[in-house]
Amino acid sequence: MINHHPSTELLLSYVAGNLAPGFSLAVASHASMCSDCRKRIAHGESIGGALLYSMEPAEVSEDALEEVLARIETGCLPGDNGDHITLHGKSEAPDPLRSFVPGAFDDLPWRTLAPGMKHIRLPVDEDSAAKVRLIRLAPGVATPAHSHRGHELTLVLKGSFSDELGRFGPGDIQETDASVSHQPMADTGEDCVCLIVTDAPLKFDNLVGKILQPIFGY
Amino acid sequence: MPPEQTPESLCDLLRAVGVDQDKAAFAELFAFFAPRLKSFYLRGGAANATAEEMVQETLLLVWRKAAMFDASLAGASTWIFAIARNHRIDRFRRERRFTQLEDHMLDAEVAEDPKGDETVYAAQTETRLHNAIQELPPQQVEVLQLSFFENRSHSEIASHLKLPIGTVKSRLRLAFGKLRAGLEDIWE
């Protein structure tokens, strides 16, 4: 049962194609676990369609149609980035994450950050300040208390955590910004695995976190 | 002058392209969508020559993918909007895209049980949405358009309109809520 969904604003940004890749990945992963949000996305896309339908036309060059028909004749048609995604094998992660998680979470090359806390940086949007990573917390382990300079999206993939904002289980997504300070803790007997996307470094609230900052590399 | 098109006639044209590779139908679709897609890319910040090229590429993608179009799941404008949005993302980011093409719409689960004639359903949704958008307060339409066409983040929209970001977000929420409520009988 998914209780925490992306906000309408976040979902509309996703639908409009305005999210940075990591955030888009998190929303797409949530949607692949949540049929309600797949519906909301389809509705948003219909709004995009209606806006396109009533859009003020702009002038197109006179021979554009001829050029396009000529390219159809030659069979020289464009591909797109959606064409080459093939899925095989059984992954523990939702489809959009499958290329990073080919099998079980246990089989990933986790790196230890602190006792009971592991992570993997995913190679997404690496040229920007954004960080896209999987975090794994052992039962009862909490991250250092922190707040945010930018936005943070957390999607629970396995297990659950609790923090000042509530309890988050598989498929739940948490959106936080500069106004939120929290300390998520894995709250059941199993590890909690999350996808976490941030667009700016975190701010740690205490000395331990500040010392860990370079290691976290947030 | 190109003939008047309705969401229903556009669906029929797109199906004719998908099923029969009908070039006359494609030419009609081109006449309707090319000038709108051109505006879409221009408003998104593309230079004229780039926008022109992107329009052509988009319509080639439409030709290539038309067999996948299912008029019971999405109207023609919605389907082409998704292709154009993805094309814009692909063009300006080298990186892989994580919005899967039309997958959300092609998901059988997403298609609510259509009432009556299936093929009329998605086109009807578009017609009703089109009318419902006309009924929205102009400020709400403005933020929708800035968000969908101009590729702007909410904070960029806020500074462009000189409004607090909370106002931009609440206008988007209100607009989305009203549009969904207005289509409640078909969107459940």
Short mmCIF file of C-alpha atoms in Angstrom, two decimals:
data_model
loop_
_atom_site.label_atom_id
_atom_site.label_comp_id
_atom_site.label_asym_id
_atom_site.label_seq_id
_atom_site.Cartn_x
_atom_site.Cartn_y
_atom_site.Cartn_z
CA MET A 1 0.00 0.00 0.00
CA ILE A 2 1.60 3.23 -1.14
CA ASN A 3 0.75 6.23 1.05
CA HIS A 4 3.14 8.93 -0.10
CA HIS A 5 2.94 10.13 -3.71
CA PRO A 6 4.69 12.87 -5.69
CA SER A 7 3.03 16.27 -5.34
CA THR A 8 0.95 17.53 -8.25
CA GLU A 9 3.62 20.14 -9.05
CA LEU A 10 6.36 17.52 -9.19
CA LEU A 11 4.26 15.23 -11.35
CA LEU A 12 3.39 18.02 -13.78
CA SER A 13 7.08 18.94 -14.10
CA TYR A 14 7.79 15.31 -14.90
CA VAL A 15 5.01 15.20 -17.49
CA ALA A 16 6.20 18.45 -19.07
CA GLY A 17 9.72 17.02 -19.34
CA ASN A 18 11.22 19.68 -17.06
CA LEU A 19 12.83 17.55 -14.37
CA ALA A 20 16.56 16.87 -14.14
CA PRO A 21 17.37 13.24 -15.05
CA GLY A 22 17.75 11.97 -11.46
CA PHE A 23 14.42 13.42 -10.36
CA SER A 24 12.79 12.08 -13.49
CA LEU A 25 14.23 8.64 -12.69
CA ALA A 26 12.76 8.76 -9.16
CA VAL A 27 9.29 9.80 -10.38
CA ALA A 28 9.33 7.21 -13.19
CA SER A 29 10.36 4.52 -10.68
CA HIS A 30 7.57 5.51 -8.29
CA ALA A 31 5.07 5.49 -11.17
CA SER A 32 6.11 2.02 -12.20
CA MET A 33 5.18 0.90 -8.66
CA CYS A 34 1.98 3.01 -8.41
CA SER A 35 -1.00 2.65 -10.74
CA ASP A 36 -2.68 5.78 -9.30
CA CYS A 37 0.27 7.90 -10.34
CA ARG A 38 0.42 6.25 -13.76
CA LYS A 39 -3.14 7.51 -14.17
CA ARG A 40 -2.24 10.99 -12.93
CA ILE A 41 0.63 11.03 -15.43
CA ALA A 42 -1.65 9.95 -18.28
CA HIS A 43 -4.05 12.75 -17.30
CA GLY A 44 -1.20 15.25 -17.26
CA GLU A 45 -0.13 14.08 -20.72
CA SER A 46 -3.69 14.60 -21.96
CA ILE A 47 -3.48 18.18 -20.70
CA GLY A 48 -0.22 18.53 -22.66
CA GLY A 49 -2.07 17.17 -25.70
CA ALA A 50 -4.96 19.60 -25.32
CA LEU A 51 -2.50 22.51 -24.96
CA LEU A 52 -0.66 21.40 -28.11
CA TYR A 53 -3.97 21.08 -29.98
CA SER A 54 -4.91 24.68 -29.24
CA MET A 55 -1.41 26.07 -29.72
CA GLU A 56 -0.98 29.13 -31.93
CA PRO A 57 0.54 27.78 -35.20
CA ALA A 58 3.95 29.09 -36.34
CA GLU A 59 5.17 29.24 -39.92
CA VAL A 60 6.87 26.11 -41.22
CA SER A 61 9.12 26.19 -44.29
CA GLU A 62 7.26 25.48 -47.54
CA ASP A 63 9.13 22.36 -48.55
CA ALA A 64 9.11 20.76 -45.08
CA LEU A 65 6.47 18.19 -45.98
CA GLU A 66 8.27 17.26 -49.19
CA GLU A 67 11.54 16.82 -47.33
CA VAL A 68 9.88 14.60 -44.76
CA LEU A 69 8.15 12.50 -47.42
CA ALA A 70 11.47 12.14 -49.25
CA ARG A 71 13.09 10.86 -46.06
CA ILE A 72 10.25 8.38 -45.61
CA GLU A 73 10.90 7.15 -49.19
CA THR A 74 14.57 6.55 -48.46
CA GLY A 75 13.68 4.75 -45.24
CA CYS A 76 16.08 6.99 -43.35
CA LEU A 77 14.05 7.36 -40.17
CA PRO A 78 15.26 8.66 -36.83
CA GLY A 79 15.55 6.47 -33.77
CA ASP A 80 15.15 7.77 -30.26
CA ASN A 81 16.48 7.10 -26.81
CA GLY A 82 13.45 5.02 -25.96
CA ASP A 83 14.30 2.40 -28.55
CA HIS A 84 17.17 0.56 -27.01
CA ILE A 85 15.94 -0.27 -23.56
CA THR A 86 15.79 -4.03 -23.37
CA LEU A 87 14.89 -5.70 -20.13
CA HIS A 88 15.91 -9.20 -19.28
CA GLY A 89 16.42 -11.20 -16.14
CA LYS A 90 14.66 -10.55 -12.88
CA SER A 91 15.48 -7.38 -10.99
CA GLU A 92 14.46 -6.44 -7.46
CA ALA A 93 14.17 -2.82 -8.61
CA PRO A 94 11.36 -1.17 -10.61
CA ASP A 95 11.87 -1.10 -14.40
CA PRO A 96 13.38 2.39 -14.78
CA LEU A 97 16.18 1.33 -12.39
CA ARG A 98 16.82 -2.07 -13.91
CA SER A 99 19.87 -1.07 -15.88
CA PHE A 100 21.51 -0.16 -12.55
CA VAL A 101 20.13 -3.07 -10.57
CA PRO A 102 20.27 -6.11 -12.84
CA GLY A 103 19.40 -8.61 -10.09
CA ALA A 104 19.12 -8.54 -6.30
CA PHE A 105 20.04 -5.50 -4.17
CA ASP A 106 22.37 -7.81 -2.25
CA ASP A 107 24.49 -8.37 -5.36
CA LEU A 108 25.33 -4.71 -5.88
CA PRO A 109 28.84 -3.41 -5.11
CA TRP A 110 27.81 -1.48 -1.98
CA ARG A 111 30.32 0.85 -0.35
CA THR A 112 30.23 1.40 3.38
CA LEU A 113 29.66 4.97 4.53
CA ALA A 114 29.30 4.35 8.25
CA PRO A 115 28.38 1.33 10.36
CA GLY A 116 25.09 -0.08 9.03
CA MET A 117 24.99 2.42 6.19
CA LYS A 118 26.01 1.68 2.61
CA HIS A 119 25.62 3.46 -0.67
CA ILE A 120 26.19 3.34 -4.40
CA ARG A 121 26.39 6.37 -6.61
CA LEU A 122 24.47 5.86 -9.85
CA PRO A 123 25.96 7.27 -13.07
CA VAL A 124 23.10 9.68 -13.79
CA ASP A 125 23.48 13.39 -14.57
CA GLU A 126 27.09 13.32 -13.41
CA ASP A 127 28.01 16.68 -14.89
CA SER A 128 25.64 18.55 -12.61
CA ALA A 129 25.49 19.20 -8.88
CA ALA A 130 22.80 16.53 -8.62
CA LYS A 131 23.61 13.27 -6.89
CA VAL A 132 21.72 10.09 -7.59
CA ARG A 133 22.39 7.19 -5.28
CA LEU A 134 21.06 4.08 -3.63
CA ILE A 135 21.33 4.05 0.15
CA ARG A 136 20.99 0.99 2.32
CA LEU A 137 20.34 1.24 6.05
CA ALA A 138 20.57 -1.76 8.40
CA PRO A 139 17.69 -2.22 10.87
CA GLY A 140 17.64 0.52 13.50
CA VAL A 141 20.30 2.60 11.76
CA ALA A 142 19.58 6.28 11.12
CA THR A 143 21.33 8.72 8.80
CA PRO A 144 22.90 11.75 10.49
CA ALA A 145 20.27 14.46 11.06
CA HIS A 146 20.33 16.82 8.11
CA SER A 147 18.48 19.51 6.28
CA HIS A 148 18.76 20.58 2.66
CA ARG A 149 20.08 23.41 0.56
CA GLY A 150 18.05 22.21 -2.40
CA HIS A 151 15.54 19.47 -3.08
CA GLU A 152 15.73 15.86 -2.06
CA LEU A 153 13.58 13.00 -3.36
CA THR A 154 13.65 9.66 -1.57
CA LEU A 155 11.94 6.60 -2.99
CA VAL A 156 11.74 3.48 -0.82
CA LEU A 157 12.58 0.39 -2.85
CA LYS A 158 12.66 -2.16 -0.02
CA GLY A 159 11.99 -2.16 3.72
CA SER A 160 10.86 1.06 5.38
CA PHE A 161 12.04 4.08 7.32
CA SER A 162 10.53 6.59 9.71
CA ASP A 163 11.44 10.19 10.30
CA GLU A 164 9.90 13.47 11.41
CA LEU A 165 7.57 13.38 8.38
CA GLY A 166 6.11 9.91 8.89
CA ARG A 167 6.62 6.32 7.91
CA PHE A 168 7.71 5.39 4.39
CA GLY A 169 7.44 1.90 2.90
CA PRO A 170 8.06 0.35 -0.54
CA GLY A 171 6.96 2.68 -3.32
CA ASP A 172 6.51 5.68 -1.02
CA ILE A 173 8.21 8.84 -2.15
CA GLN A 174 9.34 11.72 0.07
CA GLU A 175 9.91 15.23 -1.23
CA THR A 176 11.89 17.58 0.98
CA ASP A 177 13.40 21.02 0.53
CA ALA A 178 15.27 23.61 2.53
CA SER A 179 12.45 23.89 5.07
CA VAL A 180 12.81 20.31 6.31
CA SER A 181 15.27 18.84 8.79
CA HIS A 182 15.03 15.10 9.31
CA GLN A 183 16.77 11.92 10.41
CA PRO A 184 15.45 8.84 8.61
CA MET A 185 15.83 5.53 10.45
CA ALA A 186 15.28 2.00 9.12
CA ASP A 187 12.41 0.86 11.32
CA THR A 188 11.87 -2.86 10.71
CA GLY A 189 13.95 -6.03 10.96
CA GLU A 190 15.09 -5.78 7.33
CA ASP A 191 17.43 -3.43 5.54
CA CYS A 192 15.88 -0.35 4.01
CA VAL A 193 16.98 0.39 0.44
CA CYS A 194 16.15 3.80 -1.03
CA LEU A 195 16.85 5.77 -4.16
CA ILE A 196 17.88 9.27 -3.10
CA VAL A 197 18.26 12.21 -5.46
CA THR A 198 19.58 15.57 -4.32
CA ASP A 199 20.31 18.69 -6.34
CA ALA A 200 22.53 20.44 -3.79
CA PRO A 201 24.72 19.40 -0.84
CA LEU A 202 22.98 18.50 2.41
CA LYS A 203 23.44 20.48 5.61
CA PHE A 204 24.27 18.33 8.60
CA ASP A 205 22.92 19.45 11.95
CA ASN A 206 25.65 18.15 14.24
CA LEU A 207 29.35 17.57 14.48
CA VAL A 208 29.25 13.87 13.54
CA GLY A 209 27.45 14.68 10.32
CA LYS A 210 29.85 17.53 9.57
CA ILE A 211 32.80 15.21 10.00
CA LEU A 212 31.12 12.67 7.74
CA GLN A 213 30.27 15.26 5.09
CA PRO A 214 33.33 14.67 2.90
CA ILE A 215 32.72 10.92 3.06
CA PHE A 216 29.05 11.29 2.20
CA GLY A 217 30.05 13.61 -0.57
CA TYR A 218 26.52 14.98 -0.70
CA MET B 1 -6.39 26.29 -46.33
CA PRO B 2 -6.01 22.94 -44.56
CA PRO B 3 -9.31 21.33 -43.57
CA GLU B 4 -10.63 21.86 -40.05
CA GLN B 5 -9.54 19.06 -37.77
CA THR B 6 -11.15 17.74 -34.61
CA PRO B 7 -9.62 15.35 -32.07
CA GLU B 8 -11.73 12.61 -33.70
CA SER B 9 -10.55 13.35 -37.25
CA LEU B 10 -6.92 13.52 -36.06
CA CYS B 11 -7.27 10.08 -34.46
CA ASP B 12 -8.67 8.70 -37.71
CA LEU B 13 -5.77 10.18 -39.68
CA LEU B 14 -3.17 8.80 -37.29
CA ARG B 15 -4.76 5.37 -37.46
CA ALA B 16 -4.75 5.50 -41.25
CA VAL B 17 -1.01 6.21 -41.10
CA GLY B 18 -0.43 3.39 -38.61
CA VAL B 19 -2.54 0.77 -40.33
CA ASP B 20 -2.15 1.60 -44.04
CA GLN B 21 0.93 3.86 -44.21
CA ASP B 22 -1.49 6.33 -45.79
CA LYS B 23 0.60 9.27 -47.09
CA ALA B 24 -2.38 11.52 -47.80
CA ALA B 25 -3.50 11.12 -44.18
CA PHE B 26 0.07 11.83 -43.07
CA ALA B 27 0.10 15.04 -45.12
CA GLU B 28 -3.06 16.20 -43.35
CA LEU B 29 -1.57 15.40 -39.95
CA PHE B 30 1.54 17.26 -41.00
CA ALA B 31 -0.50 20.32 -42.00
CA PHE B 32 -2.15 20.38 -38.60
CA PHE B 33 0.72 19.48 -36.29
CA ALA B 34 3.86 20.86 -37.97
CA PRO B 35 2.97 24.55 -37.30
CA ARG B 36 1.92 23.75 -33.72
CA LEU B 37 5.05 21.71 -33.05
CA LYS B 38 7.09 24.56 -34.50
CA SER B 39 5.55 26.93 -31.92
CA PHE B 40 6.13 24.33 -29.23
CA TYR B 41 9.87 24.12 -29.96
CA LEU B 42 10.24 27.86 -30.51
CA ARG B 43 8.61 28.61 -27.17
CA GLY B 44 10.91 26.01 -25.63
CA GLY B 45 13.82 28.24 -26.67
CA ALA B 46 15.00 26.54 -29.88
CA ALA B 47 16.35 28.76 -32.68
CA ASN B 48 14.28 28.84 -35.88
CA ALA B 49 16.45 26.40 -37.87
CA THR B 50 16.67 23.99 -34.94
CA ALA B 51 12.93 24.14 -34.35
CA GLU B 52 12.34 23.44 -38.05
CA GLU B 53 14.59 20.41 -37.92
CA MET B 54 12.95 19.17 -34.73
CA VAL B 55 9.49 19.45 -36.30
CA GLN B 56 10.63 17.27 -39.19
CA GLU B 57 12.25 14.72 -36.90
CA THR B 58 9.14 14.59 -34.72
CA LEU B 59 6.87 13.91 -37.68
CA LEU B 60 9.24 11.21 -38.91
CA LEU B 61 8.98 9.63 -35.46
CA VAL B 62 5.20 9.91 -35.73
CA TRP B 63 5.34 8.11 -39.07
CA ARG B 64 7.62 5.41 -37.71
CA LYS B 65 5.69 4.80 -34.50
CA ALA B 66 2.14 5.28 -35.81
CA ALA B 67 1.46 1.53 -35.79
CA MET B 68 1.83 1.67 -31.98
CA PHE B 69 -0.86 4.34 -31.65
CA ASP B 70 -3.92 3.03 -29.83
CA ALA B 71 -6.85 5.45 -30.02
CA SER B 72 -8.55 3.81 -27.05
CA LEU B 73 -5.68 4.83 -24.75
CA ALA B 74 -4.71 8.32 -25.88
CA GLY B 75 -5.87 10.93 -28.35
CA ALA B 76 -3.66 11.92 -31.28
CA SER B 77 -2.58 15.26 -29.76
CA THR B 78 -1.69 13.59 -26.46
CA TRP B 79 0.33 10.89 -28.19
CA ILE B 80 2.17 13.42 -30.35
CA PHE B 81 2.74 15.71 -27.36
CA ALA B 82 4.53 12.82 -25.58
CA ILE B 83 6.70 12.17 -28.63
CA ALA B 84 7.58 15.86 -28.94
CA ARG B 85 8.36 16.23 -25.25
CA ASN B 86 10.64 13.19 -25.38
CA HIS B 87 12.28 14.43 -28.55
CA ARG B 88 13.05 17.73 -26.84
CA ILE B 89 14.58 15.92 -23.86
CA ASP B 90 16.65 13.67 -26.16
CA ARG B 91 17.82 16.58 -28.24
CA PHE B 92 19.03 18.76 -25.41
CA ARG B 93 20.37 16.11 -23.11
CA ARG B 94 22.86 13.57 -24.19
CA GLU B 95 21.88 11.49 -21.35
CA ARG B 96 19.44 8.64 -21.35
CA ARG B 97 15.92 9.67 -20.68
CA PHE B 98 13.89 8.21 -17.88
CA THR B 99 10.47 9.22 -19.08
CA GLN B 100 9.56 6.15 -21.01
CA LEU B 101 7.94 6.90 -24.29
CA GLU B 102 4.17 6.56 -24.16
CA ASP B 103 4.64 3.61 -21.83
CA HIS B 104 2.44 5.11 -19.19
CA MET B 105 -0.36 5.57 -21.65
CA LEU B 106 0.06 2.19 -23.24
CA ASP B 107 -0.23 0.55 -19.88
CA ALA B 108 -3.51 -1.36 -20.08
CA GLU B 109 -4.10 -0.77 -16.38
CA VAL B 110 -4.14 2.96 -16.93
CA ALA B 111 -6.95 2.85 -19.45
CA GLU B 112 -10.08 3.12 -17.41
CA ASP B 113 -12.94 1.06 -18.76
CA PRO B 114 -14.04 3.11 -21.69
CA LYS B 115 -17.73 3.70 -21.80
CA GLY B 116 -19.27 2.94 -25.16
CA ASP B 117 -17.23 3.17 -28.33
CA GLU B 118 -13.60 2.82 -27.32
CA THR B 119 -12.12 4.78 -30.13
CA VAL B 120 -14.29 7.79 -29.44
CA TYR B 121 -13.22 7.80 -25.82
CA ALA B 122 -9.71 9.28 -26.00
CA ALA B 123 -10.64 11.86 -28.61
CA GLN B 124 -13.64 12.87 -26.52
CA THR B 125 -11.35 13.32 -23.55
CA GLU B 126 -9.23 15.70 -25.62
CA THR B 127 -12.24 17.70 -26.79
CA ARG B 128 -13.58 18.05 -23.28
CA LEU B 129 -10.18 18.95 -21.88
CA HIS B 130 -9.72 21.53 -24.59
CA ASN B 131 -13.05 23.11 -23.57
CA ALA B 132 -12.28 22.82 -19.85
CA ILE B 133 -8.96 24.65 -20.35
CA GLN B 134 -10.86 27.56 -21.95
CA GLU B 135 -12.91 27.78 -18.74
CA LEU B 136 -9.87 28.07 -16.45
CA PRO B 137 -8.82 31.49 -15.12
CA PRO B 138 -6.20 32.95 -17.51
CA GLN B 139 -3.51 33.00 -14.80
CA GLN B 140 -3.84 29.26 -14.38
CA VAL B 141 -3.63 28.64 -18.13
CA GLU B 142 -0.54 30.86 -18.22
CA VAL B 143 1.37 28.76 -15.67
CA LEU B 144 0.32 25.55 -17.43
CA GLN B 145 1.59 26.89 -20.74
CA LEU B 146 4.85 28.17 -19.26
CA SER B 147 5.42 24.80 -17.66
CA PHE B 148 4.47 22.62 -20.65
CA PHE B 149 5.83 24.74 -23.50
CA GLU B 150 8.67 26.86 -22.22
CA ASN B 151 10.51 24.18 -20.38
CA ARG B 152 10.72 26.30 -17.25
CA SER B 153 11.07 25.12 -13.68
CA HIS B 154 8.59 26.44 -11.14
CA SER B 155 11.15 28.79 -9.66
CA GLU B 156 11.92 30.14 -13.14
CA ILE B 157 8.19 30.65 -13.78
CA ALA B 158 7.94 32.43 -10.41
CA SER B 159 10.73 34.86 -11.22
CA HIS B 160 9.42 35.37 -14.78
CA LEU B 161 5.96 36.28 -13.46
CA LYS B 162 7.37 38.06 -10.39
CA LEU B 163 5.28 35.86 -8.10
CA PRO B 164 6.13 33.83 -5.02
CA ILE B 165 6.84 30.21 -5.94
CA GLY B 166 4.00 29.10 -3.67
CA THR B 167 1.54 30.99 -5.88
CA VAL B 168 2.87 29.30 -9.02
CA LYS B 169 2.55 25.88 -7.40
CA SER B 170 -0.94 26.55 -6.10
CA ARG B 171 -2.10 27.73 -9.54
CA LEU B 172 -0.80 24.52 -11.07
CA ARG B 173 -2.47 22.44 -8.38
CA LEU B 174 -5.77 24.28 -8.79
CA ALA B 175 -5.68 23.94 -12.58
CA PHE B 176 -4.88 20.22 -12.46
CA GLY B 177 -7.52 19.64 -9.77
CA LYS B 178 -10.21 21.46 -11.75
CA LEU B 179 -9.39 19.68 -15.00
CA ARG B 180 -9.44 16.30 -13.31
CA ALA B 181 -12.71 17.09 -11.51
CA GLY B 182 -14.28 18.21 -14.79
CA LEU B 183 -13.47 14.87 -16.39
CA GLU B 184 -14.36 12.83 -13.35
CA ASP B 185 -16.98 10.78 -15.16
CA ILE B 186 -14.44 9.42 -17.64
CA TRP B 187 -11.27 9.69 -15.56
CA GLU B 188 -13.13 8.26 -12.52
#
